[in-house]
Amino acid sequence: MLRPRILRKNASIRSLVKETSLSVDDFIVPLFVTEGENVKEEISSMPNYFRFSLDNLEKEVKELWDLGLKCVLLFVKVPDNLKDNQGKEAINPNGLMQRAIKTVKKTTPEMVVMTDVALDPYSSFGHDGIVENGEIINDRTVDILAKMSLSHAQAGADFVAPSDMMDGRIKAIREILEKNNYTDVGIMSYSAKYASAFYGPFRDALDSAPGFGDKKTYQMDYANRTEAIKETLLDVEEGADIVMVKPGLPYLDIVREVKNAVNLPVSVYQVSGEYAMVKAAAEKGWLDHDAVMVEQLYAFKRAGADLIASYFAKDAAILFKK
Ligand code: PBG
């Protein structure tokens, strides 16, 4: 008779044989930044998640640092009058992103700063690239993404995180960073990013929903698996330092396959819609918020993620401190 329950007999034994662990070291905290003073606006479809003006961003990153969180991923909400079809504001050395990077670095110098690189928050069309005749133009978009990455590096970013899914952008970013001597700036590539309905609340947060059509000519079809490996291996070849799978929970199979296919850290992005679902169910009293949150975060680690970008990072860090 075999007795597998022996290993589950009590909490001490279970902790000895536990296969996966989770801690504040695993988290990337996404942060939304907006213009203004003393702004802390709750995002309607993301309860308890906020857009911060730069002064409140300072307070927030101090709090995060004190909780043991070591990495933030910055997104900016760009005022409508600065949006165009070229991404001009994206490379403004005094733009909101560039000031946000400096603010975090000044406040918490050891905090790892990652920055979103994509045109959608800057685009009058709400697309991740330059639009011409209803199409997203790849190579001209890549040029501006490379310049945008350089501008983030100049402002002090540790990693740039291209989330656009254009072809060839990792290579172009690596080259421009090398050419300008930013040899210690990393690239976290959104390598396997799916065209997903789970991004809805994020687009509310940044007011960045596509003005026409969808993102299916650049983001991947959720029916596909081998394409995720192809995209990821290309990014590794082009010089990515960290690769990412996005969204999270519905794509754990992809996380595992990517982990098995590469020799570099794999991150996963638990996206806004995943966050919203848990918050909504918990508000209704249908799910135990903290228990479901922790179970999902463990699932990412078990699937093979080394890093987890999650709107739950702060909630989890607070829970771990208790
Ligand atoms: C856009 C971008 C998106 C997210 C991160 N970067 C949305 C999109 O692709 O439309 C989604 C994040 C989330 O839903 O939490 N470049």
GROMACS .gro file of C-alpha atoms and ligand atoms in nm:
model
  338
    1MET     CA    1   0.000   0.000   0.000
    2LEU     CA    2   0.137   0.339  -0.095
    3ARG     CA    3   0.046   0.628   0.135
    4PRO     CA    4   0.095   0.963  -0.041
    5ARG     CA    5  -0.108   1.131   0.235
    6ILE     CA    6   0.191   1.088   0.470
    7LEU     CA    7   0.347   1.392   0.302
    8ARG     CA    8   0.035   1.596   0.373
    9LYS     CA    9  -0.011   1.484   0.738
   10ASN     CA   10   0.048   1.823   0.902
   11ALA     CA   11   0.157   2.176   0.824
   12SER     CA   12   0.523   2.115   0.914
   13ILE     CA   13   0.558   1.818   0.681
   14ARG     CA   14   0.372   2.002   0.406
   15SER     CA   15   0.609   2.294   0.433
   16LEU     CA   16   0.909   2.060   0.409
   17VAL     CA   17   0.792   1.908   0.082
   18LYS     CA   18   0.651   2.224  -0.069
   19GLU     CA   19   0.775   2.253  -0.426
   20THR     CA   20   0.717   2.620  -0.501
   21SER     CA   21   0.767   2.938  -0.305
   22LEU     CA   22   0.640   3.290  -0.346
   23SER     CA   23   0.777   3.613  -0.200
   24VAL     CA   24   0.805   3.985  -0.261
   25ASP     CA   25   1.120   3.909  -0.462
   26ASP     CA   26   0.902   3.771  -0.740
   27PHE     CA   27   0.694   4.080  -0.810
   28ILE     CA   28   0.689   4.359  -1.062
   29VAL     CA   29   0.445   4.634  -0.960
   30PRO     CA   30   0.268   4.807  -1.251
   31LEU     CA   31   0.205   5.176  -1.177
   32PHE     CA   32  -0.011   5.429  -1.361
   33VAL     CA   33   0.112   5.786  -1.369
   34THR     CA   34  -0.085   6.096  -1.460
   35GLU     CA   35  -0.025   6.471  -1.480
   36GLY     CA   36  -0.128   6.706  -1.201
   37GLU     CA   37  -0.070   6.759  -0.832
   38ASN     CA   38  -0.186   6.549  -0.544
   39VAL     CA   39  -0.382   6.322  -0.778
   40LYS     CA   40  -0.473   5.972  -0.666
   41GLU     CA   41  -0.760   5.860  -0.886
   42GLU     CA   42  -0.913   5.519  -0.848
   43ILE     CA   43  -0.959   5.338  -1.180
   44SER     CA   44  -1.328   5.253  -1.199
   45SER     CA   45  -1.280   4.903  -1.340
   46MET     CA   46  -0.981   4.829  -1.111
   47PRO     CA   47  -1.096   4.872  -0.749
   48ASN     CA   48  -0.824   4.992  -0.512
   49TYR     CA   49  -0.588   5.065  -0.803
   50PHE     CA   50  -0.493   5.423  -0.880
   51ARG     CA   51  -0.340   5.675  -1.116
   52PHE     CA   52  -0.081   5.884  -0.932
   53SER     CA   53   0.055   6.228  -1.004
   54LEU     CA   54   0.432   6.252  -0.959
   55ASP     CA   55   0.414   6.377  -0.598
   56ASN     CA   56   0.192   6.087  -0.497
   57LEU     CA   57   0.406   5.850  -0.702
   58GLU     CA   58   0.690   5.937  -0.463
   59LYS     CA   59   0.480   5.834  -0.164
   60GLU     CA   60   0.367   5.518  -0.334
   61VAL     CA   61   0.715   5.396  -0.431
   62LYS     CA   62   0.841   5.462  -0.078
   63GLU     CA   63   0.559   5.248   0.058
   64LEU     CA   64   0.629   4.975  -0.195
   65TRP     CA   65   0.999   4.979  -0.111
   66ASP     CA   66   0.921   4.952   0.263
   67LEU     CA   67   0.707   4.649   0.189
   68GLY     CA   68   1.007   4.484   0.022
   69LEU     CA   69   0.893   4.534  -0.336
   70LYS     CA   70   1.189   4.603  -0.561
   71CYS     CA   71   1.059   4.661  -0.909
   72VAL     CA   72   0.804   4.888  -1.072
   73LEU     CA   73   0.674   4.895  -1.428
   74LEU     CA   74   0.564   5.243  -1.531
   75PHE     CA   75   0.273   5.339  -1.756
   76VAL     CA   76   0.162   5.693  -1.829
   77LYS     CA   77  -0.174   5.847  -1.907
   78VAL     CA   78  -0.104   6.101  -2.176
   79PRO     CA   79  -0.329   6.408  -2.212
   80ASP     CA   80  -0.536   6.396  -2.534
   81ASN     CA   81  -0.383   6.714  -2.676
   82LEU     CA   82  -0.038   6.548  -2.679
   83LYS     CA   83  -0.151   6.242  -2.872
   84ASP     CA   84  -0.068   6.211  -3.241
   85ASN     CA   85   0.005   5.946  -3.502
   86GLN     CA   86   0.385   5.973  -3.473
   87GLY     CA   87   0.455   5.918  -3.104
   88LYS     CA   88   0.620   6.260  -3.081
   89GLU     CA   89   0.543   6.295  -2.710
   90ALA     CA   90   0.686   5.948  -2.644
   91ILE     CA   91   1.038   6.079  -2.705
   92ASN     CA   92   0.997   6.412  -2.528
   93PRO     CA   93   1.291   6.420  -2.281
   94ASN     CA   94   1.064   6.610  -2.045
   95GLY     CA   95   0.756   6.392  -2.103
   96LEU     CA   96   0.558   6.240  -1.819
   97MET     CA   97   0.728   5.901  -1.848
   98GLN     CA   98   1.075   6.054  -1.845
   99ARG     CA   99   0.985   6.264  -1.538
  100ALA     CA  100   0.828   5.961  -1.369
  101ILE     CA  101   1.147   5.759  -1.415
  102LYS     CA  102   1.352   6.037  -1.258
  103THR     CA  103   1.103   6.073  -0.973
  104VAL     CA  104   1.125   5.703  -0.881
  105LYS     CA  105   1.504   5.697  -0.913
  106LYS     CA  106   1.538   6.005  -0.693
  107THR     CA  107   1.297   5.874  -0.428
  108THR     CA  108   1.405   5.510  -0.415
  109PRO     CA  109   1.736   5.479  -0.602
  110GLU     CA  110   1.755   5.103  -0.561
  111MET     CA  111   1.407   5.040  -0.697
  112VAL     CA  112   1.435   4.867  -1.035
  113VAL     CA  113   1.255   5.083  -1.289
  114MET     CA  114   1.098   4.920  -1.592
  115THR     CA  115   0.910   5.126  -1.849
  116ASP     CA  116   0.636   5.043  -2.094
  117VAL     CA  117   0.747   5.096  -2.451
  118ALA     CA  118   0.454   5.114  -2.694
  119LEU     CA  119   0.274   5.392  -2.873
  120ASP     CA  120  -0.086   5.328  -2.764
  121PRO     CA  121  -0.097   5.578  -2.474
  122TYR     CA  122   0.048   5.839  -2.714
  123SER     CA  123  -0.154   5.746  -3.020
  124SER     CA  124  -0.453   5.943  -3.143
  125PHE     CA  125  -0.572   5.607  -3.281
  126GLY     CA  126  -0.514   5.413  -2.960
  127HIS     CA  127  -0.289   5.171  -3.149
  128ASP     CA  128   0.057   5.047  -3.060
  129GLY     CA  129   0.202   5.172  -3.384
  130ILE     CA  130   0.190   5.436  -3.652
  131VAL     CA  131  -0.130   5.406  -3.858
  132GLU     CA  132  -0.157   5.453  -4.232
  133ASN     CA  133  -0.468   5.373  -4.436
  134GLY     CA  134  -0.606   5.175  -4.146
  135GLU     CA  135  -0.289   4.966  -4.114
  136ILE     CA  136  -0.022   4.953  -3.845
  137ILE     CA  137   0.312   5.027  -4.010
  138ASN     CA  138   0.581   4.801  -3.865
  139ASP     CA  139   0.924   4.944  -3.945
  140ARG     CA  140   0.853   5.312  -3.887
  141THR     CA  141   0.696   5.214  -3.557
  142VAL     CA  142   1.009   5.018  -3.464
  143ASP     CA  143   1.222   5.329  -3.531
  144ILE     CA  144   1.020   5.536  -3.288
  145LEU     CA  145   1.010   5.255  -3.029
  146ALA     CA  146   1.389   5.241  -3.039
  147LYS     CA  147   1.413   5.617  -2.987
  148MET     CA  148   1.160   5.594  -2.707
  149SER     CA  149   1.367   5.324  -2.538
  150LEU     CA  150   1.679   5.538  -2.565
  151SER     CA  151   1.490   5.829  -2.411
  152HIS     CA  152   1.383   5.609  -2.117
  153ALA     CA  153   1.741   5.490  -2.072
  154GLN     CA  154   1.861   5.850  -2.070
  155ALA     CA  155   1.606   5.930  -1.798
  156GLY     CA  156   1.743   5.644  -1.587
  157ALA     CA  157   1.533   5.335  -1.662
  158ASP     CA  158   1.690   5.000  -1.572
  159PHE     CA  159   1.480   4.800  -1.818
  160VAL     CA  160   1.266   4.896  -2.110
  161ALA     CA  161   0.965   4.675  -2.166
  162PRO     CA  162   0.834   4.681  -2.523
  163SER     CA  163   0.469   4.569  -2.517
  164ASP     CA  164   0.383   4.640  -2.880
  165MET     CA  165   0.451   4.312  -3.067
  166MET     CA  166   0.605   4.475  -3.376
  167ASP     CA  167   0.854   4.259  -3.568
  168GLY     CA  168   1.221   4.328  -3.506
  169ARG     CA  169   1.187   4.577  -3.226
  170ILE     CA  170   1.410   4.398  -2.976
  171LYS     CA  171   1.702   4.404  -3.219
  172ALA     CA  172   1.647   4.772  -3.297
  173ILE     CA  173   1.627   4.861  -2.927
  174ARG     CA  174   1.940   4.664  -2.840
  175GLU     CA  175   2.128   4.836  -3.123
  176ILE     CA  176   2.029   5.189  -3.029
  177LEU     CA  177   2.117   5.125  -2.662
  178GLU     CA  178   2.458   4.984  -2.763
  179LYS     CA  179   2.529   5.268  -3.002
  180ASN     CA  180   2.462   5.522  -2.729
  181ASN     CA  181   2.658   5.335  -2.465
  182TYR     CA  182   2.363   5.229  -2.251
  183THR     CA  183   2.517   4.886  -2.223
  184ASP     CA  184   2.367   4.819  -1.879
  185VAL     CA  185   2.004   4.883  -1.970
  186GLY     CA  186   1.800   4.565  -2.003
  187ILE     CA  187   1.511   4.466  -2.224
  188MET     CA  188   1.212   4.283  -2.083
  189SER     CA  189   1.026   4.180  -2.393
  190TYR     CA  190   0.656   4.111  -2.405
  191SER     CA  191   0.741   3.816  -2.629
  192ALA     CA  192   0.419   3.620  -2.630
  193LYS     CA  193   0.146   3.877  -2.599
  194TYR     CA  194  -0.199   3.770  -2.702
  195ALA     CA  195  -0.482   3.983  -2.844
  196SER     CA  196  -0.692   3.955  -2.531
  197ALA     CA  197  -1.022   4.083  -2.401
  198PHE     CA  198  -0.865   4.078  -2.054
  199TYR     CA  199  -0.695   4.415  -2.122
  200GLY     CA  200  -1.022   4.610  -2.098
  201PRO     CA  201  -0.972   4.775  -1.755
  202PHE     CA  202  -0.614   4.876  -1.844
  203ARG     CA  203  -0.745   5.066  -2.145
  204ASP     CA  204  -0.982   5.247  -1.907
  205ALA     CA  205  -0.688   5.330  -1.684
  206LEU     CA  206  -0.492   5.494  -1.964
  207ASP     CA  207  -0.780   5.593  -2.189
  208SER     CA  208  -0.600   5.401  -2.463
  209ALA     CA  209  -0.863   5.179  -2.625
  210PRO     CA  210  -0.813   5.140  -3.002
  211GLY     CA  211  -1.021   5.396  -3.191
  212PHE     CA  212  -1.086   5.155  -3.478
  213GLY     CA  213  -1.054   4.781  -3.524
  214ASP     CA  214  -0.860   4.559  -3.288
  215LYS     CA  215  -0.498   4.459  -3.224
  216LYS     CA  216  -0.507   4.123  -3.399
  217THR     CA  217  -0.257   4.214  -3.673
  218TYR     CA  218   0.017   4.249  -3.412
  219GLN     CA  219  -0.089   4.072  -3.091
  220MET     CA  220  -0.119   3.695  -3.116
  221ASP     CA  221  -0.422   3.474  -3.174
  222TYR     CA  222  -0.517   3.297  -2.853
  223ALA     CA  223  -0.572   2.977  -3.050
  224ASN     CA  224  -0.196   2.951  -3.103
  225ARG     CA  225   0.076   2.779  -2.902
  226THR     CA  226   0.378   2.717  -3.124
  227GLU     CA  227   0.367   3.079  -3.240
  228ALA     CA  228   0.439   3.183  -2.880
  229ILE     CA  229   0.759   2.980  -2.884
  230LYS     CA  230   0.860   3.120  -3.224
  231GLU     CA  231   0.806   3.479  -3.107
  232THR     CA  232   0.991   3.419  -2.781
  233LEU     CA  233   1.293   3.254  -2.942
  234LEU     CA  234   1.318   3.542  -3.190
  235ASP     CA  235   1.326   3.792  -2.904
  236VAL     CA  236   1.596   3.590  -2.728
  237GLU     CA  237   1.800   3.590  -3.048
  238GLU     CA  238   1.750   3.965  -3.090
  239GLY     CA  239   1.881   4.035  -2.740
  240ALA     CA  240   1.601   4.025  -2.483
  241ASP     CA  241   1.715   3.982  -2.121
  242ILE     CA  242   1.377   3.875  -1.982
  243VAL     CA  243   1.085   3.738  -2.182
  244MET     CA  244   0.720   3.762  -2.093
  245VAL     CA  245   0.392   3.584  -2.144
  246LYS     CA  246   0.072   3.789  -2.126
  247PRO     CA  247  -0.205   3.757  -2.004
  248GLY     CA  248  -0.141   3.523  -1.712
  249LEU     CA  249  -0.385   3.270  -1.578
  250PRO     CA  250  -0.552   3.173  -1.908
  251TYR     CA  251  -0.203   3.117  -2.056
  252LEU     CA  252  -0.026   2.903  -1.795
  253ASP     CA  253   0.036   2.634  -2.060
  254ILE     CA  254   0.234   2.892  -2.257
  255VAL     CA  255   0.428   3.001  -1.948
  256ARG     CA  256   0.543   2.642  -1.895
  257GLU     CA  257   0.638   2.588  -2.258
  258VAL     CA  258   0.828   2.914  -2.277
  259LYS     CA  259   1.009   2.831  -1.952
  260ASN     CA  260   1.115   2.497  -2.099
  261ALA     CA  261   1.229   2.660  -2.423
  262VAL     CA  262   1.456   2.941  -2.299
  263ASN     CA  263   1.751   2.991  -2.067
  264LEU     CA  264   1.656   3.331  -1.937
  265PRO     CA  265   1.412   3.460  -1.678
  266VAL     CA  266   1.048   3.430  -1.772
  267SER     CA  267   0.793   3.677  -1.648
  268VAL     CA  268   0.418   3.662  -1.666
  269TYR     CA  269   0.172   3.950  -1.663
  270GLN     CA  270  -0.145   3.896  -1.462
  271VAL     CA  271  -0.343   4.161  -1.646
  272SER     CA  272  -0.608   4.412  -1.552
  273GLY     CA  273  -0.908   4.194  -1.641
  274GLU     CA  274  -0.779   3.913  -1.424
  275TYR     CA  275  -0.745   4.158  -1.136
  276ALA     CA  276  -1.092   4.300  -1.196
  277MET     CA  277  -1.255   3.956  -1.193
  278VAL     CA  278  -1.114   3.865  -0.853
  279LYS     CA  279  -1.199   4.205  -0.705
  280ALA     CA  280  -1.556   4.188  -0.838
  281ALA     CA  281  -1.619   3.836  -0.712
  282ALA     CA  282  -1.470   3.925  -0.373
  283GLU     CA  283  -1.687   4.237  -0.349
  284LYS     CA  284  -1.991   4.022  -0.403
  285GLY     CA  285  -1.871   3.789  -0.131
  286TRP     CA  286  -1.845   3.503  -0.382
  287LEU     CA  287  -1.472   3.437  -0.341
  288ASP     CA  288  -1.219   3.474  -0.060
  289HIS     CA  289  -1.004   3.755  -0.202
  290ASP     CA  290  -0.674   3.680  -0.031
  291ALA     CA  291  -0.695   3.304  -0.068
  292VAL     CA  292  -0.775   3.324  -0.440
  293MET     CA  293  -0.508   3.589  -0.495
  294VAL     CA  294  -0.234   3.380  -0.334
  295GLU     CA  295  -0.345   3.061  -0.509
  296GLN     CA  296  -0.325   3.235  -0.847
  297LEU     CA  297   0.016   3.384  -0.773
  298TYR     CA  298   0.145   3.038  -0.677
  299ALA     CA  299   0.002   2.900  -1.000
  300PHE     CA  300   0.228   3.137  -1.196
  301LYS     CA  301   0.536   3.021  -1.007
  302ARG     CA  302   0.440   2.656  -1.046
  303ALA     CA  303   0.387   2.706  -1.419
  304GLY     CA  304   0.746   2.833  -1.444
  305ALA     CA  305   0.733   3.209  -1.409
  306ASP     CA  306   1.036   3.365  -1.240
  307LEU     CA  307   0.875   3.707  -1.221
  308ILE     CA  308   0.513   3.813  -1.189
  309ALA     CA  309   0.383   4.152  -1.295
  310SER     CA  310   0.063   4.189  -1.098
  311TYR     CA  311  -0.175   4.450  -0.966
  312PHE     CA  312  -0.195   4.227  -0.658
  313ALA     CA  313   0.174   4.275  -0.574
  314LYS     CA  314   0.111   4.531  -0.301
  315ASP     CA  315  -0.188   4.343  -0.155
  316ALA     CA  316   0.023   4.028  -0.145
  317ALA     CA  317   0.322   4.207   0.010
  318ILE     CA  318   0.097   4.347   0.283
  319LEU     CA  319  -0.049   4.001   0.344
  320PHE     CA  320   0.298   3.843   0.369
  321LYS     CA  321   0.398   4.101   0.634
  322LYS     CA  322   0.110   4.007   0.863
  323PBG     C1  323  -0.028   4.830  -2.447
  323PBG     C2  324  -0.039   4.752  -2.322
  323PBG     C3  325  -0.156   4.690  -2.282
  323PBG     C4  326  -0.130   4.631  -2.158
  323PBG     C5  327   0.003   4.659  -2.127
  323PBG     N1  328   0.058   4.734  -2.230
  323PBG     C6  329  -0.289   4.687  -2.343
  323PBG     C7  330  -0.301   4.650  -2.483
  323PBG     O1  331  -0.217   4.584  -2.541
  323PBG     O2  332  -0.402   4.689  -2.540
  323PBG     C8  333  -0.232   4.555  -2.080
  323PBG     C9  334  -0.209   4.540  -1.936
  323PBG    C10  335  -0.327   4.500  -1.858
  323PBG     O3  336  -0.437   4.471  -1.910
  323PBG     O4  337  -0.311   4.494  -1.737
  323PBG     N2  338   0.091   4.835  -2.510
   0.00000   0.00000   0.00000
